[in-house]
PDB file of C-alpha atoms in Angstrom:
ATOM      1  CA  UNK A1259       1.748  83.354 -83.417  1.00  0.00           C
ATOM      2  CA  UNK A1260       1.486  83.091 -79.921  1.00  0.00           C
ATOM      3  CA  UNK A1261      -1.201  85.766 -79.496  1.00  0.00           C
ATOM      4  CA  UNK A1262      -3.219  83.679 -82.043  1.00  0.00           C
ATOM      5  CA  UNK A1263      -3.086  80.279 -80.101  1.00  0.00           C
ATOM      6  CA  UNK A1264      -3.833  82.089 -76.914  1.00  0.00           C
ATOM      7  CA  UNK A1265      -6.993  83.457 -78.729  1.00  0.00           C
ATOM      8  CA  UNK A1266      -7.867  80.155 -80.081  1.00  0.00           C
ATOM      9  CA  UNK A1267      -7.573  78.490 -76.912  1.00  0.00           C
ATOM     10  CA  UNK A1268      -9.960  81.386 -75.325  1.00  0.00           C
ATOM     11  CA  UNK A1269     -12.540  80.594 -78.018  1.00  0.00           C
ATOM     12  CA  UNK A1270     -12.031  77.040 -77.582  1.00  0.00           C
ATOM     13  CA  UNK A1271     -12.955  77.658 -73.929  1.00  0.00           C
ATOM     14  CA  UNK A1272     -16.139  79.913 -74.894  1.00  0.00           C
ATOM     15  CA  UNK A1273     -17.337  77.075 -77.380  1.00  0.00           C
ATOM     16  CA  UNK A1274     -16.983  74.538 -74.350  1.00  0.00           C
ATOM     17  CA  UNK A1275     -19.044  77.001 -72.413  1.00  0.00           C
ATOM     18  CA  UNK A1276     -21.884  77.522 -75.033  1.00  0.00           C
ATOM     19  CA  UNK A1277     -22.376  73.795 -75.200  1.00  0.00           C
ATOM     20  CA  UNK A1278     -22.410  73.565 -71.651  1.00  0.00           C
ATOM     21  CA  UNK A1279     -24.818  76.339 -70.937  1.00  0.00           C
ATOM     22  CA  UNK A1280     -27.187  76.096 -73.962  1.00  0.00           C
ATOM     23  CA  UNK A1281     -27.035  72.473 -75.338  1.00  0.00           C
ATOM     24  CA  UNK A1282     -25.977  69.878 -73.108  1.00  0.00           C
ATOM     25  CA  UNK A1283     -29.016  70.726 -70.741  1.00  0.00           C
ATOM     26  CA  UNK A1284     -31.460  70.097 -73.663  1.00  0.00           C
ATOM     27  CA  UNK A1285     -30.144  66.708 -74.486  1.00  0.00           C
ATOM     28  CA  UNK A1286     -31.624  63.578 -72.783  1.00  0.00           C
ATOM     29  CA  UNK A1287     -29.120  60.871 -72.767  1.00  0.00           C
ATOM     30  CA  UNK A1288     -29.267  57.567 -70.975  1.00  0.00           C
ATOM     31  CA  UNK A1289     -25.925  57.555 -69.935  1.00  0.00           C
ATOM     32  CA  UNK A1290     -24.900  61.102 -70.440  1.00  0.00           C
ATOM     33  CA  UNK A1291     -21.849  60.218 -67.870  1.00  0.00           C
ATOM     34  CA  UNK A1292     -20.002  58.466 -71.123  1.00  0.00           C
ATOM     35  CA  UNK A1293     -20.714  61.567 -73.560  1.00  0.00           C
ATOM     36  CA  UNK A1294     -18.563  64.138 -74.634  1.00  0.00           C
ATOM     37  CA  UNK A1295     -21.514  66.234 -73.719  1.00  0.00           C
ATOM     38  CA  UNK A1296     -21.325  65.664 -70.023  1.00  0.00           C
ATOM     39  CA  UNK A1297     -21.348  68.635 -68.077  1.00  0.00           C
ATOM     40  CA  UNK A1298     -18.196  67.539 -66.233  1.00  0.00           C
ATOM     41  CA  UNK A1299     -16.201  66.693 -69.279  1.00  0.00           C
ATOM     42  CA  UNK A1300     -17.206  70.375 -71.042  1.00  0.00           C
ATOM     43  CA  UNK A1301     -16.128  72.125 -67.971  1.00  0.00           C
ATOM     44  CA  UNK A1302     -12.752  70.020 -67.657  1.00  0.00           C
ATOM     45  CA  UNK A1303     -12.297  71.007 -71.300  1.00  0.00           C
ATOM     46  CA  UNK A1304     -13.234  74.473 -70.615  1.00  0.00           C
ATOM     47  CA  UNK A1305     -10.952  74.934 -67.822  1.00  0.00           C
ATOM     48  CA  UNK A1306      -7.971  73.180 -69.726  1.00  0.00           C
ATOM     49  CA  UNK A1307      -8.397  75.490 -72.664  1.00  0.00           C
ATOM     50  CA  UNK A1308      -7.852  78.635 -70.323  1.00  0.00           C
ATOM     51  CA  UNK A1309      -5.366  77.366 -68.069  1.00  0.00           C
ATOM     52  CA  UNK A1310      -3.142  76.352 -71.330  1.00  0.00           C
ATOM     53  CA  UNK A1311      -3.861  80.034 -72.433  1.00  0.00           C
ATOM     54  CA  UNK A1312      -2.766  81.363 -69.303  1.00  0.00           C
ATOM     55  CA  UNK A1313       0.335  78.742 -69.448  1.00  0.00           C
ATOM     56  CA  UNK A1314       1.506  80.260 -72.691  1.00  0.00           C
ATOM     57  CA  UNK A1315       0.901  83.834 -71.258  1.00  0.00           C
ATOM     58  CA  UNK A1316       3.192  83.284 -68.362  1.00  0.00           C
ATOM     59  CA  UNK A1317       5.903  81.850 -70.743  1.00  0.00           C
ATOM     60  CA  UNK A1318       5.748  85.094 -72.745  1.00  0.00           C
ATOM     61  CA  UNK A1319       5.779  87.089 -69.497  1.00  0.00           C
ATOM     62  CA  UNK A1320       9.056  85.531 -68.552  1.00  0.00           C
ATOM     63  CA  UNK A1321      10.218  86.266 -71.836  1.00  0.00           C
ATOM     64  CA  UNK A1322       9.318  90.018 -71.669  1.00  0.00           C
ATOM     65  CA  UNK A1323      10.976  90.264 -68.102  1.00  0.00           C
ATOM     66  CA  UNK A1324       7.924  90.529 -66.038  1.00  0.00           C
ATOM     67  CA  UNK A1325       8.568  90.701 -62.338  1.00  0.00           C
ATOM     68  CA  UNK A1326       8.725  87.225 -60.717  1.00  0.00           C
ATOM     69  CA  UNK A1327       5.776  87.832 -58.263  1.00  0.00           C
ATOM     70  CA  UNK A1328       3.630  88.650 -61.502  1.00  0.00           C
ATOM     71  CA  UNK A1329       5.032  85.124 -63.278  1.00  0.00           C
ATOM     72  CA  UNK A1330       4.384  83.353 -60.070  1.00  0.00           C
ATOM     73  CA  UNK A1331       0.908  84.191 -59.666  1.00  0.00           C
ATOM     74  CA  UNK A1332      -0.125  83.630 -63.365  1.00  0.00           C
ATOM     75  CA  UNK A1333       1.634  80.108 -62.863  1.00  0.00           C
ATOM     76  CA  UNK A1334      -0.340  79.570 -59.660  1.00  0.00           C
ATOM     77  CA  UNK A1335      -3.377  80.116 -61.160  1.00  0.00           C
ATOM     78  CA  UNK A1336      -2.470  77.637 -64.010  1.00  0.00           C
ATOM     79  CA  UNK A1337      -1.870  75.275 -61.395  1.00  0.00           C
ATOM     80  CA  UNK A1338      -5.063  75.975 -59.568  1.00  0.00           C
ATOM     81  CA  UNK A1339      -7.106  75.443 -62.576  1.00  0.00           C
ATOM     82  CA  UNK A1340      -5.247  71.775 -63.071  1.00  0.00           C
ATOM     83  CA  UNK A1341      -6.266  70.794 -59.623  1.00  0.00           C
ATOM     84  CA  UNK A1342     -10.175  72.081 -60.289  1.00  0.00           C
ATOM     85  CA  UNK A1343      -9.778  69.585 -63.348  1.00  0.00           C
ATOM     86  CA  UNK A1344      -8.390  66.774 -61.361  1.00  0.00           C
ATOM     87  CA  UNK A1345     -11.346  67.098 -58.737  1.00  0.00           C
ATOM     88  CA  UNK A1346     -13.853  67.325 -61.905  1.00  0.00           C
ATOM     89  CA  UNK A1347     -12.163  64.091 -63.180  1.00  0.00           C
ATOM     90  CA  UNK A1348     -12.810  62.154 -60.048  1.00  0.00           C
ATOM     91  CA  UNK A1349     -16.718  62.331 -60.766  1.00  0.00           C
ATOM     92  CA  UNK A1350     -16.188  60.334 -63.990  1.00  0.00           C
ATOM     93  CA  UNK A1351     -16.244  56.569 -62.694  1.00  0.00           C
ATOM     94  CA  UNK A1352     -17.744  54.772 -65.797  1.00  0.00           C
ATOM     95  CA  UNK A1353     -15.730  51.450 -66.294  1.00  0.00           C
ATOM     96  CA  UNK A1354     -15.937  51.960 -70.113  1.00  0.00           C
ATOM     97  CA  UNK A1355     -13.409  55.185 -69.624  1.00  0.00           C
ATOM     98  CA  UNK A1356     -11.752  54.182 -66.434  1.00  0.00           C
ATOM     99  CA  UNK A1357      -8.291  53.386 -68.135  1.00  0.00           C
ATOM    100  CA  UNK A1358      -8.446  56.476 -70.095  1.00  0.00           C
ATOM    101  CA  UNK A1359      -9.385  58.474 -67.120  1.00  0.00           C
ATOM    102  CA  UNK A1360      -6.833  57.402 -64.982  1.00  0.00           C
ATOM    103  CA  UNK A1361      -4.255  58.394 -67.862  1.00  0.00           C
ATOM    104  CA  UNK A1362      -5.853  61.838 -68.105  1.00  0.00           C
ATOM    105  CA  UNK A1363      -5.567  62.297 -64.414  1.00  0.00           C
ATOM    106  CA  UNK A1364      -2.101  61.213 -64.042  1.00  0.00           C
ATOM    107  CA  UNK A1365      -1.082  63.577 -67.037  1.00  0.00           C
ATOM    108  CA  UNK A1366      -2.706  66.444 -65.434  1.00  0.00           C
ATOM    109  CA  UNK A1367      -1.345  65.760 -62.426  1.00  0.00           C
ATOM    110  CA  UNK A1368       2.041  65.878 -63.757  1.00  0.00           C
ATOM    111  CA  UNK A1369       1.151  68.975 -65.274  1.00  0.00           C
ATOM    112  CA  UNK A1370       0.081  70.619 -62.261  1.00  0.00           C
ATOM    113  CA  UNK A1371       3.144  69.736 -60.118  1.00  0.00           C
ATOM    114  CA  UNK A1372       5.529  70.942 -62.693  1.00  0.00           C
ATOM    115  CA  UNK A1373       3.714  74.263 -63.069  1.00  0.00           C
ATOM    116  CA  UNK A1374       3.454  74.518 -59.439  1.00  0.00           C
ATOM    117  CA  UNK A1375       7.127  73.862 -58.914  1.00  0.00           C
ATOM    118  CA  UNK A1376       7.781  76.763 -61.905  1.00  0.00           C
ATOM    119  CA  UNK A1377       5.498  79.196 -59.734  1.00  0.00           C
ATOM    120  CA  UNK A1378       7.636  78.267 -56.567  1.00  0.00           C
ATOM    121  CA  UNK A1379      10.893  79.168 -58.579  1.00  0.00           C
ATOM    122  CA  UNK A1380       9.117  82.637 -59.071  1.00  0.00           C
ATOM    123  CA  UNK A1381       7.685  82.999 -55.586  1.00  0.00           C
ATOM    124  CA  UNK A1382      11.574  82.386 -54.525  1.00  0.00           C
ATOM    125  CA  UNK A1383      12.925  84.939 -56.976  1.00  0.00           C
ATOM    126  CA  UNK A1384      10.628  87.424 -55.994  1.00  0.00           C
ATOM    127  CA  UNK A1385      11.317  86.916 -52.117  1.00  0.00           C
ATOM    128  CA  UNK A1386      15.099  86.993 -52.972  1.00  0.00           C
ATOM    129  CA  UNK A1387      14.568  90.580 -54.482  1.00  0.00           C
ATOM    130  CA  UNK A1388      12.717  91.537 -51.645  1.00  0.00           C
ATOM    131  CA  UNK A1389      15.711  90.588 -49.384  1.00  0.00           C
ATOM    132  CA  UNK A1390      13.644  87.698 -47.793  1.00  0.00           C
ATOM    133  CA  UNK A1391      16.511  85.377 -48.102  1.00  0.00           C
ATOM    134  CA  UNK A1392      15.388  82.684 -45.831  1.00  0.00           C
ATOM    135  CA  UNK A1393      11.714  82.380 -47.596  1.00  0.00           C
ATOM    136  CA  UNK A1394      13.582  82.311 -50.890  1.00  0.00           C
ATOM    137  CA  UNK A1395      15.662  79.328 -49.775  1.00  0.00           C
ATOM    138  CA  UNK A1396      12.223  77.645 -48.603  1.00  0.00           C
ATOM    139  CA  UNK A1397      10.499  77.938 -51.961  1.00  0.00           C
ATOM    140  CA  UNK A1398      13.397  77.287 -54.057  1.00  0.00           C
ATOM    141  CA  UNK A1399      14.131  74.054 -51.972  1.00  0.00           C
ATOM    142  CA  UNK A1400      10.405  72.756 -52.396  1.00  0.00           C
ATOM    143  CA  UNK A1401      10.608  73.407 -56.023  1.00  0.00           C
ATOM    144  CA  UNK A1402      13.722  71.645 -56.472  1.00  0.00           C
ATOM    145  CA  UNK A1403      12.100  68.628 -54.578  1.00  0.00           C
ATOM    146  CA  UNK A1404       8.938  68.573 -56.727  1.00  0.00           C
ATOM    147  CA  UNK A1405      10.922  68.427 -59.876  1.00  0.00           C
ATOM    148  CA  UNK A1406      13.255  65.875 -58.296  1.00  0.00           C
ATOM    149  CA  UNK A1407      10.630  63.795 -58.002  1.00  0.00           C
ATOM    150  CA  UNK A1408       8.973  64.414 -61.332  1.00  0.00           C
ATOM    151  CA  UNK A1409      12.509  63.748 -62.798  1.00  0.00           C
ATOM    152  CA  UNK A1410      12.599  60.221 -61.318  1.00  0.00           C
ATOM    153  CA  UNK A1411       9.045  59.448 -62.871  1.00  0.00           C
ATOM    154  CA  UNK A1412       9.486  60.827 -66.281  1.00  0.00           C
ATOM    155  CA  UNK A1413       9.382  58.035 -68.779  1.00  0.00           C
ATOM    156  CA  UNK A1414       8.425  60.551 -71.887  1.00  0.00           C
ATOM    157  CA  UNK A1415      11.687  61.897 -73.766  1.00  0.00           C
ATOM    158  CA  UNK A1416      10.183  65.392 -74.550  1.00  0.00           C
ATOM    159  CA  UNK A1417       8.594  65.804 -70.908  1.00  0.00           C
ATOM    160  CA  UNK A1418      11.899  64.923 -69.504  1.00  0.00           C
ATOM    161  CA  UNK A1419      13.847  67.330 -71.468  1.00  0.00           C
ATOM    162  CA  UNK A1420      11.362  69.860 -70.151  1.00  0.00           C
ATOM    163  CA  UNK A1421      11.921  68.808 -66.433  1.00  0.00           C
ATOM    164  CA  UNK A1422      15.551  68.170 -66.710  1.00  0.00           C
ATOM    165  CA  UNK A1423      15.889  71.906 -67.931  1.00  0.00           C
ATOM    166  CA  UNK A1424      13.983  73.146 -65.153  1.00  0.00           C
ATOM    167  CA  UNK A1425      15.755  71.042 -62.311  1.00  0.00           C
ATOM    168  CA  UNK A1426      19.027  72.198 -63.577  1.00  0.00           C
ATOM    169  CA  UNK A1427      17.988  75.759 -63.686  1.00  0.00           C
ATOM    170  CA  UNK A1428      16.117  75.224 -60.096  1.00  0.00           C
ATOM    171  CA  UNK A1429      19.352  73.662 -58.730  1.00  0.00           C
ATOM    172  CA  UNK A1430      21.674  76.629 -59.653  1.00  0.00           C
ATOM    173  CA  UNK A1431      19.350  79.156 -58.132  1.00  0.00           C
ATOM    174  CA  UNK A1432      19.158  76.764 -54.994  1.00  0.00           C
ATOM    175  CA  UNK A1433      22.775  76.738 -54.700  1.00  0.00           C
ATOM    176  CA  UNK A1434      23.221  80.546 -54.992  1.00  0.00           C
ATOM    177  CA  UNK A1435      20.301  81.448 -52.797  1.00  0.00           C
ATOM    178  CA  UNK A1436      21.688  79.032 -49.936  1.00  0.00           C
ATOM    179  CA  UNK A1437      25.278  80.317 -50.223  1.00  0.00           C
ATOM    180  CA  UNK A1438      24.368  84.103 -50.256  1.00  0.00           C
ATOM    181  CA  UNK A1439      22.001  83.291 -47.145  1.00  0.00           C
ATOM    182  CA  UNK A1440      24.696  81.656 -45.396  1.00  0.00           C
ATOM    183  CA  UNK A1441      27.023  84.326 -46.278  1.00  0.00           C
ATOM    184  CA  UNK A1442      25.312  87.758 -45.645  1.00  0.00           C
ATOM    185  CA  UNK A1443      21.417  86.773 -45.374  1.00  0.00           C
ATOM    186  CA  UNK A1444      21.773  85.019 -42.035  1.00  0.00           C
ATOM    187  CA  UNK A1445      18.120  84.471 -41.844  1.00  0.00           C
ATOM    188  CA  UNK A1446      16.289  81.304 -40.583  1.00  0.00           C
ATOM    189  CA  UNK A1447      14.915  78.982 -43.197  1.00  0.00           C
ATOM    190  CA  UNK A1448      11.259  78.156 -42.370  1.00  0.00           C
ATOM    191  CA  UNK A1449       9.799  74.905 -43.350  1.00  0.00           C
ATOM    192  CA  UNK A1450       7.713  75.096 -46.243  1.00  0.00           C
ATOM    193  CA  UNK A1451       4.883  73.345 -44.206  1.00  0.00           C
ATOM    194  CA  UNK A1452       4.759  76.576 -41.806  1.00  0.00           C
ATOM    195  CA  UNK A1453       4.553  78.882 -45.028  1.00  0.00           C
ATOM    196  CA  UNK A1454       2.549  76.764 -47.210  1.00  0.00           C
ATOM    197  CA  UNK A1455      -0.942  79.100 -46.362  1.00  0.00           C
ATOM    198  CA  UNK A1456       0.904  82.027 -47.024  1.00  0.00           C
ATOM    199  CA  UNK A1457       1.416  81.109 -50.858  1.00  0.00           C
ATOM    200  CA  UNK A1458      -1.069  83.778 -52.656  1.00  0.00           C
ATOM    201  CA  UNK A1459      -3.671  82.653 -54.837  1.00  0.00           C
ATOM    202  CA  UNK A1460      -3.306  82.617 -58.442  1.00  0.00           C
ATOM    203  CA  UNK A1461      -4.221  85.636 -61.087  1.00  0.00           C
ATOM    204  CA  UNK A1462      -5.948  84.947 -64.203  1.00  0.00           C
ATOM    205  CA  UNK A1463      -4.838  86.733 -67.612  1.00  0.00           C
ATOM    206  CA  UNK A1464      -7.011  85.494 -69.890  1.00  0.00           C
ATOM    207  CA  UNK A1465     -11.015  85.092 -70.282  1.00  0.00           C
ATOM    208  CA  UNK A1466     -13.308  83.221 -72.051  1.00  0.00           C
ATOM    209  CA  UNK A1467     -14.027  84.483 -75.851  1.00  0.00           C
ATOM    210  CA  UNK A1468     -17.846  84.190 -75.986  1.00  0.00           C
ATOM    211  CA  UNK A1469     -19.199  82.062 -78.849  1.00  0.00           C
ATOM    212  CA  UNK A1470     -22.093  83.264 -80.763  1.00  0.00           C
ATOM    213  CA  UNK A1471     -23.460  80.680 -82.934  1.00  0.00           C
ATOM    214  CA  UNK A1472     -25.274  83.861 -84.928  1.00  0.00           C
ATOM    215  CA  UNK A1473     -22.100  84.924 -86.255  1.00  0.00           C
ATOM    216  CA  UNK A1474     -21.539  84.146 -89.664  1.00  0.00           C
ATOM    217  CA  UNK A1475     -17.802  84.139 -89.289  1.00  0.00           C
ATOM    218  CA  UNK A1476     -17.968  81.155 -87.025  1.00  0.00           C
ATOM    219  CA  UNK A1477     -18.383  78.502 -90.040  1.00  0.00           C
ATOM    220  CA  UNK A1478     -16.916  75.082 -89.613  1.00  0.00           C
ATOM    221  CA  UNK A1479     -18.799  73.095 -92.286  1.00  0.00           C
TER     222      UNK A1479
END
């Protein structure tokens, strides 16, 4: 079931990419910024589809016991794609969709922060496994800070449950890693700002599934 959903998200990205490259340039609109065929909107939808596919694969990787470093880079890539979506959305400024755009950006920002906090948890676990105890505390402490802020802002029950679960998990790891570093690690805990530039870049695990309009299997109507 999961593999089917991931494939459908990749196919969705392929359809948006096809429209962006082959159809949108040929359409002359008086106000293309308010259209679903706007290049920015199509690119946003394409990136969101792939980001969501990677997010699902990252969750599966956790269940399969992948190494924390691999999971972290998968989640970092998802967070980076959400950041790209936010950047693109800033170019949509029409009054007719301003309210929707603000709500959309707020939602994507929360998703980016949540996924990034999860990436920090797995970066912390990776450091701990490599006996970098001080650094592991830095990452888990920052993750705890982000999740706490998200929890305080949360108003949706379903989202709150996910955040609260992650927050409880993160808090347990923070207490454990801090205690162990104080007990036998004895490593200095660097500030997050001092190591922020050393966070690795994300690693994509899914590609766009190309859309072929001449394929007879692609029949929707």
